[in-house]
mmCIF file of C-alpha atoms in Angstrom:
data_model
loop_
_atom_site.group_PDB
_atom_site.id
_atom_site.type_symbol
_atom_site.label_atom_id
_atom_site.label_comp_id
_atom_site.label_asym_id
_atom_site.label_seq_id
_atom_site.Cartn_x
_atom_site.Cartn_y
_atom_site.Cartn_z
ATOM 1 C CA MET A 1 0.000 0.000 0.000
ATOM 2 C CA VAL A 2 2.819 2.421 0.913
ATOM 3 C CA LYS A 3 4.615 1.690 -2.381
ATOM 4 C CA GLU A 4 1.398 2.326 -4.303
ATOM 5 C CA LEU A 5 0.927 5.670 -2.560
ATOM 6 C CA VAL A 6 4.537 6.692 -3.257
ATOM 7 C CA ALA A 7 4.141 5.748 -6.918
ATOM 8 C CA LEU A 8 0.878 7.648 -7.151
ATOM 9 C CA THR A 9 2.473 10.728 -5.602
ATOM 10 C CA GLU A 10 5.441 10.582 -7.973
ATOM 11 C CA GLU A 11 3.279 10.103 -11.072
ATOM 12 C CA THR A 12 0.596 12.623 -10.168
ATOM 13 C CA VAL A 13 1.209 16.209 -11.197
ATOM 14 C CA ILE A 14 -0.724 18.588 -8.962
ATOM 15 C CA ARG A 15 -1.277 21.901 -10.714
ATOM 16 C CA PRO A 16 -1.703 25.162 -8.814
ATOM 17 C CA VAL A 17 -5.235 26.200 -7.882
ATOM 18 C CA THR A 18 -6.071 29.613 -9.293
ATOM 19 C CA LEU A 19 -8.826 32.044 -8.334
ATOM 20 C CA ASP A 20 -10.523 31.149 -11.612
ATOM 21 C CA ASP A 21 -10.558 27.531 -10.437
ATOM 22 C CA LEU A 22 -12.178 28.556 -7.162
ATOM 23 C CA GLU A 23 -14.794 30.620 -8.997
ATOM 24 C CA ALA A 24 -15.563 27.605 -11.174
ATOM 25 C CA LEU A 25 -15.782 25.442 -8.057
ATOM 26 C CA ASP A 26 -18.185 27.931 -6.467
ATOM 27 C CA GLU A 27 -20.425 27.869 -9.540
ATOM 28 C CA HIS A 28 -20.340 24.071 -9.691
ATOM 29 C CA ALA A 29 -21.104 23.650 -5.972
ATOM 30 C CA THR A 30 -23.995 26.137 -6.187
ATOM 31 C CA THR A 31 -25.469 24.272 -9.156
ATOM 32 C CA MET A 32 -25.125 20.931 -7.375
ATOM 33 C CA MET A 33 -26.871 22.296 -4.271
ATOM 34 C CA GLU A 34 -29.769 23.545 -6.401
ATOM 35 C CA ARG A 35 -30.061 20.088 -7.981
ATOM 36 C CA ILE A 36 -30.009 18.364 -4.594
ATOM 37 C CA LYS A 37 -32.748 20.624 -3.235
ATOM 38 C CA ALA A 38 -34.833 20.117 -6.370
ATOM 39 C CA ALA A 39 -34.551 16.350 -5.860
ATOM 40 C CA VAL A 40 -35.301 16.509 -2.121
ATOM 41 C CA PHE A 41 -38.279 18.836 -2.571
ATOM 42 C CA LYS A 42 -39.967 17.051 -5.465
ATOM 43 C CA PRO A 43 -42.318 17.780 -7.172
ATOM 44 C CA THR A 44 -42.604 21.502 -6.307
ATOM 45 C CA GLY A 45 -38.904 22.249 -5.840
ATOM 46 C CA GLY A 46 -39.707 23.919 -2.502
ATOM 47 C CA LYS A 47 -40.563 22.804 1.018
ATOM 48 C CA ASN A 48 -44.127 21.786 1.746
ATOM 49 C CA ALA A 49 -45.671 21.845 5.198
ATOM 50 C CA PRO A 50 -46.897 18.518 6.620
ATOM 51 C CA THR A 51 -50.544 17.506 6.823
ATOM 52 C CA PHE A 52 -52.261 16.063 9.886
ATOM 53 C CA ASN A 53 -54.893 13.397 10.459
ATOM 54 C CA ALA A 54 -57.679 13.550 13.041
ATOM 55 C CA THR A 55 -55.667 11.666 15.660
ATOM 56 C CA GLN A 56 -52.717 14.042 15.342
ATOM 57 C CA LEU A 57 -55.071 17.020 15.448
ATOM 58 C CA ALA A 58 -56.665 15.701 18.639
ATOM 59 C CA ALA A 59 -53.253 15.370 20.308
ATOM 60 C CA LEU A 60 -52.279 18.919 19.356
ATOM 61 C CA CYS A 61 -55.612 20.215 20.672
ATOM 62 C CA ASN A 62 -55.208 18.219 23.900
ATOM 63 C CA ARG A 63 -58.399 16.247 23.233
ATOM 64 C CA THR A 64 -59.222 12.567 23.021
ATOM 65 C CA HIS A 65 -59.888 11.167 19.572
ATOM 66 C CA ALA A 66 -63.580 10.678 20.348
ATOM 67 C CA ALA A 67 -63.947 14.208 21.717
ATOM 68 C CA MET A 68 -62.196 15.599 18.656
ATOM 69 C CA LEU A 69 -64.613 13.833 16.307
ATOM 70 C CA ARG A 70 -67.544 15.401 18.151
ATOM 71 C CA LEU A 71 -65.934 18.818 17.851
ATOM 72 C CA LEU A 72 -65.319 18.293 14.134
ATOM 73 C CA ASP A 73 -69.083 18.000 13.645
ATOM 74 C CA LYS A 74 -69.296 21.646 14.749
ATOM 75 C CA ALA A 75 -66.560 22.798 12.365
ATOM 76 C CA PRO A 76 -68.918 24.483 9.836
ATOM 77 C CA GLU A 77 -70.525 26.753 12.437
ATOM 78 C CA TRP A 78 -67.061 27.796 13.675
ATOM 79 C CA GLY A 79 -65.690 28.339 10.183
ATOM 80 C CA LEU A 80 -63.072 25.636 10.659
ATOM 81 C CA ALA A 81 -61.995 22.780 8.392
ATOM 82 C CA THR A 82 -63.744 19.430 8.720
ATOM 83 C CA GLY A 83 -60.830 17.528 7.206
ATOM 84 C CA VAL A 84 -63.189 15.537 4.995
ATOM 85 C CA ILE A 85 -61.607 14.768 1.614
ATOM 86 C CA THR A 86 -64.044 15.201 -1.287
ATOM 87 C CA ASP A 87 -63.969 15.433 -5.064
ATOM 88 C CA GLY A 88 -65.225 18.295 -7.202
ATOM 89 C CA GLN A 89 -68.823 17.159 -6.729
ATOM 90 C CA GLY A 90 -68.494 17.023 -2.951
ATOM 91 C CA ARG A 91 -68.388 13.236 -2.817
ATOM 92 C CA LYS A 92 -66.360 11.770 0.038
ATOM 93 C CA LEU A 93 -63.168 10.142 -1.232
ATOM 94 C CA SER A 94 -61.710 8.751 1.983
ATOM 95 C CA ALA A 95 -62.788 7.654 5.424
ATOM 96 C CA HIS A 96 -59.739 9.424 6.820
ATOM 97 C CA ARG A 97 -59.589 13.146 7.479
ATOM 98 C CA SER A 98 -56.704 15.381 6.463
ATOM 99 C CA PHE A 99 -55.836 18.879 7.638
ATOM 100 C CA THR A 100 -53.292 21.329 6.304
ATOM 101 C CA LEU A 101 -50.875 22.943 8.736
ATOM 102 C CA GLU A 102 -52.827 26.196 8.580
ATOM 103 C CA GLU A 103 -56.130 24.408 9.251
ATOM 104 C CA THR A 104 -54.529 22.523 12.129
ATOM 105 C CA ILE A 105 -53.197 25.687 13.760
ATOM 106 C CA ASP A 106 -56.628 27.322 13.336
ATOM 107 C CA TRP A 107 -58.137 24.447 15.341
ATOM 108 C CA VAL A 108 -55.433 24.664 18.015
ATOM 109 C CA ARG A 109 -55.982 28.394 18.422
ATOM 110 C CA HIS A 110 -59.761 28.005 18.487
ATOM 111 C CA LEU A 111 -59.749 25.354 21.201
ATOM 112 C CA GLY A 112 -56.818 26.834 23.118
ATOM 113 C CA GLY A 113 -55.589 25.082 26.221
ATOM 114 C CA LEU A 114 -51.946 24.595 25.221
ATOM 115 C CA ARG A 115 -50.859 28.198 24.887
ATOM 116 C CA TYR A 116 -50.799 31.219 27.115
ATOM 117 C CA GLU A 117 -52.971 34.187 26.139
ATOM 118 C CA ARG A 118 -50.740 37.198 26.624
ATOM 119 C CA ARG A 119 -52.195 40.366 28.079
ATOM 120 C CA ASP A 120 -51.866 43.587 26.082
ATOM 121 C CA ASP A 121 -49.121 44.783 28.409
ATOM 122 C CA GLN A 122 -47.072 41.599 27.929
ATOM 123 C CA PRO A 123 -44.697 41.699 24.935
ATOM 124 C CA GLY A 124 -43.696 38.604 23.008
ATOM 125 C CA ALA A 125 -40.756 36.623 24.381
ATOM 126 C CA VAL A 126 -37.345 36.920 22.714
ATOM 127 C CA VAL A 127 -35.309 33.716 23.038
ATOM 128 C CA THR A 128 -31.797 33.445 21.625
ATOM 129 C CA VAL A 129 -30.317 30.019 20.907
ATOM 130 C CA GLY A 130 -26.560 30.263 21.004
ATOM 131 C CA PHE A 131 -23.206 28.803 21.890
ATOM 132 C CA PHE A 132 -19.520 29.391 21.157
ATOM 133 C CA LYS A 133 -18.995 26.076 19.381
ATOM 134 C CA GLY A 134 -20.402 24.716 16.141
ATOM 135 C CA GLY A 135 -21.883 21.262 15.726
ATOM 136 C CA VAL A 136 -24.069 21.345 18.847
ATOM 137 C CA GLY A 137 -27.379 21.464 16.989
ATOM 138 C CA LYS A 138 -28.221 25.155 17.532
ATOM 139 C CA THR A 139 -29.986 25.722 14.222
ATOM 140 C CA VAL A 140 -32.050 22.542 14.305
ATOM 141 C CA ILE A 141 -33.075 23.307 17.878
ATOM 142 C CA ALA A 142 -33.938 26.948 17.086
ATOM 143 C CA THR A 143 -35.986 26.020 14.006
ATOM 144 C CA SER A 144 -37.718 23.126 15.743
ATOM 145 C CA LEU A 145 -38.521 25.408 18.657
ATOM 146 C CA ALA A 146 -40.187 27.895 16.295
ATOM 147 C CA GLN A 147 -42.201 25.146 14.601
ATOM 148 C CA GLY A 148 -43.158 23.438 17.852
ATOM 149 C CA LEU A 149 -44.351 26.668 19.451
ATOM 150 C CA SER A 150 -46.465 27.426 16.373
ATOM 151 C CA LEU A 151 -48.127 24.028 16.784
ATOM 152 C CA LYS A 152 -49.255 25.207 20.222
ATOM 153 C CA GLY A 153 -51.000 28.103 18.486
ATOM 154 C CA TYR A 154 -48.354 30.760 19.072
ATOM 155 C CA LYS A 155 -47.366 33.268 16.398
ATOM 156 C CA VAL A 156 -43.592 33.057 15.943
ATOM 157 C CA LEU A 157 -40.893 35.173 14.292
ATOM 158 C CA ALA A 158 -37.609 33.416 13.509
ATOM 159 C CA ILE A 159 -34.526 35.618 13.094
ATOM 160 C CA ASP A 160 -31.468 34.125 11.411
ATOM 161 C CA PHE A 161 -28.307 35.882 12.604
ATOM 162 C CA ASP A 162 -25.970 33.291 11.090
ATOM 163 C CA PRO A 163 -24.284 34.415 7.821
ATOM 164 C CA GLN A 164 -24.488 30.784 6.667
ATOM 165 C CA GLY A 165 -28.275 31.106 6.619
ATOM 166 C CA SER A 166 -28.914 27.569 7.848
ATOM 167 C CA MET A 167 -32.120 28.494 9.678
ATOM 168 C CA THR A 168 -33.280 30.280 6.540
ATOM 169 C CA ALA A 169 -32.670 27.087 4.564
ATOM 170 C CA LEU A 170 -34.556 24.931 7.096
ATOM 171 C CA LEU A 171 -37.491 27.342 6.785
ATOM 172 C CA GLY A 172 -37.582 26.863 3.028
ATOM 173 C CA GLY A 173 -35.439 29.785 1.883
ATOM 174 C CA ASN A 174 -32.318 29.948 -0.233
ATOM 175 C CA PRO A 175 -29.566 31.855 1.627
ATOM 176 C CA ALA A 176 -27.697 32.445 -1.635
ATOM 177 C CA ALA A 177 -30.713 34.312 -3.042
ATOM 178 C CA VAL A 178 -31.460 36.399 0.068
ATOM 179 C CA GLU A 179 -31.316 40.147 -0.526
ATOM 180 C CA GLN A 180 -29.754 42.493 2.005
ATOM 181 C CA GLU A 181 -33.113 44.119 2.795
ATOM 182 C CA GLU A 182 -34.453 40.751 3.993
ATOM 183 C CA THR A 183 -31.885 40.595 6.803
ATOM 184 C CA PHE A 184 -30.760 42.543 9.866
ATOM 185 C CA THR A 185 -27.996 44.242 7.850
ATOM 186 C CA PRO A 186 -29.846 47.499 6.922
ATOM 187 C CA LEU A 187 -30.142 48.312 10.624
ATOM 188 C CA ALA A 188 -26.363 48.113 11.072
ATOM 189 C CA LEU A 189 -25.549 50.457 8.178
ATOM 190 C CA PRO A 190 -24.569 54.064 8.965
ATOM 191 C CA PRO A 191 -27.587 56.409 8.902
ATOM 192 C CA THR A 192 -26.131 58.228 5.876
ATOM 193 C CA SER A 193 -25.796 55.011 3.855
ATOM 194 C CA GLN A 194 -28.279 54.031 1.183
ATOM 195 C CA GLY A 195 -30.499 51.248 2.462
ATOM 196 C CA HIS A 196 -30.180 52.150 6.134
ATOM 197 C CA ARG A 197 -33.265 51.891 8.336
ATOM 198 C CA ASP A 198 -34.006 51.453 12.008
ATOM 199 C CA SER A 199 -37.038 49.218 11.496
ATOM 200 C CA LEU A 200 -36.932 45.431 11.150
ATOM 201 C CA ILE A 201 -40.509 45.117 9.917
ATOM 202 C CA GLU A 202 -39.497 45.459 6.246
ATOM 203 C CA SER A 203 -37.186 42.437 6.586
ATOM 204 C CA ILE A 204 -39.921 40.041 7.719
ATOM 205 C CA ARG A 205 -41.089 37.417 5.231
ATOM 206 C CA PRO A 206 -43.618 34.565 5.503
ATOM 207 C CA THR A 207 -42.394 30.963 5.307
ATOM 208 C CA TYR A 208 -43.871 27.693 4.091
ATOM 209 C CA TRP A 209 -44.701 26.936 7.732
ATOM 210 C CA SER A 210 -47.919 28.693 8.723
ATOM 211 C CA GLY A 211 -47.490 30.616 11.966
ATOM 212 C CA VAL A 212 -43.753 31.200 11.499
ATOM 213 C CA ASP A 213 -42.307 34.280 9.754
ATOM 214 C CA VAL A 214 -38.604 34.861 9.200
ATOM 215 C CA VAL A 215 -35.931 37.526 9.031
ATOM 216 C CA ALA A 216 -33.442 35.745 6.812
ATOM 217 C CA GLY A 217 -29.723 35.247 7.170
ATOM 218 C CA SER A 218 -27.062 35.546 4.478
ATOM 219 C CA THR A 219 -23.376 36.326 4.029
ATOM 220 C CA GLY A 220 -24.342 40.012 3.984
ATOM 221 C CA LEU A 221 -24.488 39.840 7.789
ATOM 222 C CA PHE A 222 -20.675 39.866 7.836
ATOM 223 C CA ALA A 223 -20.859 43.584 6.973
ATOM 224 C CA CYS A 224 -22.468 44.252 10.359
ATOM 225 C CA GLU A 225 -19.174 43.405 12.057
ATOM 226 C CA PHE A 226 -17.627 46.384 10.287
ATOM 227 C CA TYR A 227 -20.454 48.900 10.423
ATOM 228 C CA LEU A 228 -21.574 48.537 14.053
ATOM 229 C CA PRO A 229 -18.180 49.396 15.628
ATOM 230 C CA LEU A 230 -17.634 52.059 12.945
ATOM 231 C CA ARG A 231 -20.837 53.800 13.971
ATOM 232 C CA ALA A 232 -19.787 53.620 17.618
ATOM 233 C CA MET A 233 -16.414 55.212 16.843
ATOM 234 C CA ASN A 234 -17.971 57.932 14.688
ATOM 235 C CA ALA A 235 -20.519 58.743 17.396
ATOM 236 C CA GLN A 236 -17.783 58.985 20.006
ATOM 237 C CA ALA A 237 -15.756 61.312 17.764
ATOM 238 C CA GLU A 238 -18.804 63.546 17.405
ATOM 239 C CA GLY A 239 -19.487 63.532 21.129
ATOM 240 C CA LYS A 240 -22.676 61.516 20.665
ATOM 241 C CA ARG A 241 -23.877 58.280 22.257
ATOM 242 C CA PHE A 242 -24.422 55.120 20.205
ATOM 243 C CA ASN A 243 -24.759 51.748 21.923
ATOM 244 C CA PHE A 244 -24.182 49.242 19.145
ATOM 245 C CA LEU A 245 -25.697 46.470 21.285
ATOM 246 C CA GLU A 246 -29.137 48.084 21.411
ATOM 247 C CA VAL A 247 -29.822 48.193 17.662
ATOM 248 C CA LEU A 248 -31.839 44.981 17.532
ATOM 249 C CA GLN A 249 -33.479 45.611 20.889
ATOM 250 C CA ARG A 250 -34.885 48.941 19.703
ATOM 251 C CA ALA A 251 -36.028 47.418 16.407
ATOM 252 C CA LEU A 252 -37.890 44.610 18.172
ATOM 253 C CA ASP A 253 -39.822 46.879 20.536
ATOM 254 C CA PRO A 254 -42.636 47.685 18.035
ATOM 255 C CA ILE A 255 -42.738 44.069 16.791
ATOM 256 C CA ARG A 256 -43.037 42.204 20.074
ATOM 257 C CA ALA A 257 -46.751 42.892 20.371
ATOM 258 C CA GLU A 258 -47.331 41.072 17.059
ATOM 259 C CA TYR A 259 -45.504 37.851 17.950
ATOM 260 C CA ASP A 260 -45.771 35.570 20.966
ATOM 261 C CA TYR A 261 -42.231 34.299 20.473
ATOM 262 C CA ILE A 262 -39.195 35.647 18.637
ATOM 263 C CA ILE A 263 -36.568 32.922 18.229
ATOM 264 C CA ILE A 264 -33.052 33.990 17.224
ATOM 265 C CA ASP A 265 -30.473 31.593 15.792
ATOM 266 C CA THR A 266 -26.848 32.705 16.130
ATOM 267 C CA PRO A 267 -23.515 31.659 14.615
ATOM 268 C CA PRO A 268 -20.880 29.918 16.781
ATOM 269 C CA ALA A 269 -19.176 33.185 17.729
ATOM 270 C CA LEU A 270 -19.450 36.156 20.044
ATOM 271 C CA SER A 271 -19.468 39.252 17.864
ATOM 272 C CA TYR A 272 -21.119 42.656 17.553
ATOM 273 C CA THR A 273 -24.057 41.031 15.798
ATOM 274 C CA THR A 274 -24.550 38.084 18.143
ATOM 275 C CA MET A 275 -24.236 40.316 21.208
ATOM 276 C CA ASN A 276 -27.112 42.323 19.742
ATOM 277 C CA ALA A 277 -29.175 39.146 19.848
ATOM 278 C CA TYR A 278 -28.212 38.325 23.435
ATOM 279 C CA TRP A 279 -28.776 41.908 24.586
ATOM 280 C CA ALA A 280 -32.260 41.977 23.012
ATOM 281 C CA SER A 281 -33.248 38.656 24.564
ATOM 282 C CA ASP A 282 -35.481 37.802 27.469
ATOM 283 C CA ALA A 283 -33.970 34.324 27.713
ATOM 284 C CA ILE A 284 -30.990 32.309 26.471
ATOM 285 C CA LEU A 285 -31.082 28.670 25.403
ATOM 286 C CA MET A 286 -27.644 27.081 25.203
ATOM 287 C CA PRO A 287 -27.298 23.616 23.636
ATOM 288 C CA ILE A 288 -24.253 21.701 24.805
ATOM 289 C CA VAL A 289 -22.930 18.339 23.652
ATOM 290 C CA PRO A 290 -21.836 16.019 26.502
ATOM 291 C CA GLU A 291 -18.163 15.941 25.573
ATOM 292 C CA GLY A 292 -15.048 17.563 26.977
ATOM 293 C CA LEU A 293 -14.384 20.056 24.182
ATOM 294 C CA SER A 294 -17.971 21.304 24.242
ATOM 295 C CA LEU A 295 -17.839 21.796 28.002
ATOM 296 C CA GLN A 296 -14.523 23.641 27.689
ATOM 297 C CA SER A 297 -15.997 25.893 24.988
ATOM 298 C CA SER A 298 -18.928 26.687 27.244
ATOM 299 C CA VAL A 299 -16.539 28.034 29.884
ATOM 300 C CA GLN A 300 -14.831 30.230 27.278
ATOM 301 C CA PHE A 301 -18.240 31.352 26.021
ATOM 302 C CA TRP A 302 -19.316 32.674 29.429
ATOM 303 C CA ASN A 303 -15.909 34.249 30.068
ATOM 304 C CA MET A 304 -16.209 36.310 26.894
ATOM 305 C CA PHE A 305 -19.927 36.902 27.317
ATOM 306 C CA THR A 306 -19.596 38.419 30.778
ATOM 307 C CA GLU A 307 -16.710 40.656 29.652
ATOM 308 C CA LEU A 308 -18.706 41.992 26.697
ATOM 309 C CA ALA A 309 -21.861 42.289 28.766
ATOM 310 C CA SER A 310 -20.000 44.316 31.382
ATOM 311 C CA THR A 311 -18.921 46.791 28.699
ATOM 312 C CA ALA A 312 -22.451 46.924 27.316
ATOM 313 C CA ARG A 313 -23.897 47.587 30.758
ATOM 314 C CA GLN A 314 -21.623 50.599 31.132
ATOM 315 C CA LEU A 315 -22.797 51.941 27.778
ATOM 316 C CA SER A 316 -26.502 51.461 28.455
ATOM 317 C CA GLY A 317 -26.564 52.395 32.110
ATOM 318 C CA ASP A 318 -29.465 49.992 32.680
ATOM 319 C CA PRO A 319 -29.104 46.606 34.387
ATOM 320 C CA LYS A 320 -29.686 43.610 32.127
ATOM 321 C CA THR A 321 -31.613 40.626 33.447
ATOM 322 C CA TYR A 322 -32.888 37.459 31.805
ATOM 323 C CA ALA A 323 -36.150 35.723 32.647
ATOM 324 C CA TRP A 324 -34.408 32.377 32.346
ATOM 325 C CA LEU A 325 -31.302 30.577 31.136
ATOM 326 C CA GLY A 326 -31.618 27.040 29.849
ATOM 327 C CA VAL A 327 -28.724 24.653 29.219
ATOM 328 C CA VAL A 328 -29.982 21.741 27.136
ATOM 329 C CA PRO A 329 -27.835 18.642 26.482
ATOM 330 C CA SER A 330 -27.807 18.009 22.737
ATOM 331 C CA ARG A 331 -26.783 15.151 20.445
ATOM 332 C CA VAL A 332 -26.952 12.836 23.442
ATOM 333 C CA GLU A 333 -26.077 9.168 23.010
ATOM 334 C CA ALA A 334 -27.520 8.048 26.317
ATOM 335 C CA HIS A 335 -26.478 4.411 25.944
ATOM 336 C CA LYS A 336 -22.782 5.301 26.198
ATOM 337 C CA ALA A 337 -21.205 5.342 29.655
ATOM 338 C CA PRO A 338 -18.794 8.257 28.907
ATOM 339 C CA VAL A 339 -21.780 10.355 27.824
ATOM 340 C CA GLN A 340 -23.556 9.687 31.097
ATOM 341 C CA GLU A 341 -20.416 10.747 32.944
ATOM 342 C CA MET A 342 -20.251 13.988 30.937
ATOM 343 C CA LEU A 343 -23.926 14.679 31.655
ATOM 344 C CA LYS A 344 -23.040 14.539 35.356
ATOM 345 C CA TRP A 345 -20.277 17.078 34.735
ATOM 346 C CA ILE A 346 -22.684 19.367 32.862
ATOM 347 C CA ARG A 347 -25.056 19.266 35.838
ATOM 348 C CA MET A 348 -22.152 20.009 38.181
ATOM 349 C CA PHE A 349 -21.099 22.981 36.042
ATOM 350 C CA TYR A 350 -24.547 24.496 35.421
ATOM 351 C CA GLY A 351 -26.726 23.199 38.254
ATOM 352 C CA GLU A 352 -30.219 24.708 38.262
ATOM 353 C CA TYR A 353 -29.841 25.975 34.692
ATOM 354 C CA VAL A 354 -29.687 22.466 33.188
ATOM 355 C CA MET A 355 -33.040 21.628 31.658
ATOM 356 C CA THR A 356 -34.834 18.331 32.113
ATOM 357 C CA SER A 357 -35.050 18.037 28.316
ATOM 358 C CA GLU A 358 -32.346 16.241 26.358
ATOM 359 C CA ILE A 359 -32.034 16.080 22.578
ATOM 360 C CA PRO A 360 -30.868 12.612 21.508
ATOM 361 C CA LEU A 361 -28.616 11.894 18.556
ATOM 362 C CA THR A 362 -30.865 9.643 16.471
ATOM 363 C CA GLU A 363 -31.040 8.530 12.857
ATOM 364 C CA THR A 364 -34.193 10.648 12.545
ATOM 365 C CA ILE A 365 -32.270 13.827 13.339
ATOM 366 C CA LYS A 366 -29.365 12.826 11.085
ATOM 367 C CA THR A 367 -31.728 12.059 8.192
ATOM 368 C CA GLY A 368 -33.671 15.260 8.726
ATOM 369 C CA SER A 369 -30.542 17.397 8.522
ATOM 370 C CA THR A 370 -29.562 15.680 5.277
ATOM 371 C CA GLU A 371 -32.974 16.490 3.803
ATOM 372 C CA PHE A 372 -33.134 20.082 5.144
ATOM 373 C CA ALA A 373 -35.875 19.064 7.560
ATOM 374 C CA THR A 374 -36.645 18.899 11.267
ATOM 375 C CA VAL A 375 -38.654 16.233 13.088
ATOM 376 C CA TYR A 376 -41.732 18.428 12.608
ATOM 377 C CA ASP A 377 -41.307 18.345 8.820
ATOM 378 C CA ILE A 378 -41.318 14.566 8.560
ATOM 379 C CA LYS A 379 -44.629 13.363 7.132
ATOM 380 C CA LYS A 380 -43.756 9.679 7.057
ATOM 381 C CA TYR A 381 -40.549 8.342 8.553
ATOM 382 C CA VAL A 382 -38.868 5.584 6.591
ATOM 383 C CA GLY A 383 -37.283 3.602 9.385
ATOM 384 C CA ASN A 384 -37.943 2.458 12.907
ATOM 385 C CA ALA A 385 -41.086 4.177 14.206
ATOM 386 C CA LYS A 386 -39.700 4.148 17.764
ATOM 387 C CA THR A 387 -36.626 6.061 16.591
ATOM 388 C CA TYR A 388 -38.782 8.831 15.168
ATOM 389 C CA GLU A 389 -41.047 8.839 18.202
ATOM 390 C CA ARG A 390 -38.061 9.226 20.534
ATOM 391 C CA ALA A 391 -36.813 12.254 18.612
ATOM 392 C CA ARG A 392 -40.263 13.820 18.340
ATOM 393 C CA VAL A 393 -41.008 13.336 22.039
ATOM 394 C CA ALA A 394 -37.647 14.944 22.931
ATOM 395 C CA PHE A 395 -38.345 18.066 20.878
ATOM 396 C CA ASP A 396 -41.943 18.270 22.109
ATOM 397 C CA LYS A 397 -40.632 18.154 25.667
ATOM 398 C CA LEU A 398 -38.114 20.915 24.952
ATOM 399 C CA VAL A 399 -40.805 23.124 23.374
ATOM 400 C CA THR A 400 -43.088 22.592 26.369
ATOM 401 C CA GLU A 401 -40.285 23.288 28.862
ATOM 402 C CA VAL A 402 -39.286 26.517 27.088
ATOM 403 C CA ASP A 403 -42.924 27.611 27.013
ATOM 404 C CA LEU A 404 -43.424 26.758 30.676
ATOM 405 C CA MET A 405 -40.322 28.683 31.798
ATOM 406 C CA THR A 406 -41.382 31.680 29.729
ATOM 407 C CA ARG A 407 -44.924 31.644 31.070
ATOM 408 C CA ARG A 408 -43.709 31.423 34.648
ATOM 409 C CA ASN A 409 -40.663 33.681 34.616
ATOM 410 C CA LEU A 410 -41.436 36.271 31.941
ATOM 411 C CA TRP A 411 -45.223 36.456 31.748
ATOM 412 C CA HIS A 412 -45.608 35.472 35.429
ATOM 413 C CA GLU A 413 -48.475 33.075 34.832
ATOM 414 C CA ARG A 414 -49.537 31.104 37.847
ATOM 415 C CA ILE A 415 -49.387 27.459 36.837
ATOM 416 C CA GLU A 416 -50.816 24.855 39.143
ATOM 417 C CA GLU A 417 -48.579 21.873 39.710
ATOM 418 C CA ALA A 418 -50.091 18.543 38.674
#
């Protein structure tokens, strides 16, 4: 084998890689990605929301199957979908009922019970999902959280602060085609620049998932790392005050009444942009993988976070508090003894902040990521049903725990213990 490798090395002429080669590679990779997405999202070429049967609808509405069927008889008088499948002449085609995502959410909102009805003086909750290290499942968790909360009847805004635009892709968008005005970037531009604005409303777009809107992410977000400190320096030179960490916070103030939850996905870095997300947040959700390097990165994350936050506090003059902090173990392989040992360490490090939820590393989650999907996107899982159920139950539990902590600690709802 060694001789073969030596011979191959001697016979192979490796030519230099030019910028033209890299441009050609970029074009080829972009074309291949478009082909892959077209194949994954057949026949429309775009993501389609799942449909739900009567049993699934009953579970989402917190009703028994029998009770749900009785309620469905009243659907016409409430202006809700019956789920009955008919042909053009109104003839019933199937004994099974089918509901679109939008119809399902309409039922959930009508029956209530699973979501908190905010008072007029209670703004929507801003939750940032972030960590210093990549590969911990931040984007999948953030997107799943947005979808899961919408299935409880909440209206959700997803904000993608990652220049890679992974959350945008999971919500059916194409990060490569995202325009600057669809992102946070216009808010970071100097006031004298063309395209600058202080409002985020113009960046909001609907998604394929009813109940979830998005502010997209793209590589244009890198420009924020230049413009935000530049504006701070210019303001200081002019004897003015500009707190670069309050840009998003101010932009969200008029929006929070329109959304129950605003979920922000961040890149694996602490920067001017990501600190905007943390500073605007009511709560922080930090996924952590039960492994040594991830735990070490978490220590570095909080070291840098507290230093930056201390500077920000001096600039703003107002104390910053969070309604809750949640540390959620992610990509957990519970059957492995070393993982169990690391989970103990995580609990020792973070104590009361460690959530009861854990996100397992399953084939369902691996397959979903390959197909640009979350567990909530999967209409029919090709594989072991128990594997899918385990992943779905884990995300449902996380969604419920996040909602419960928000209701208790931010909206101060009194919840009776079972």
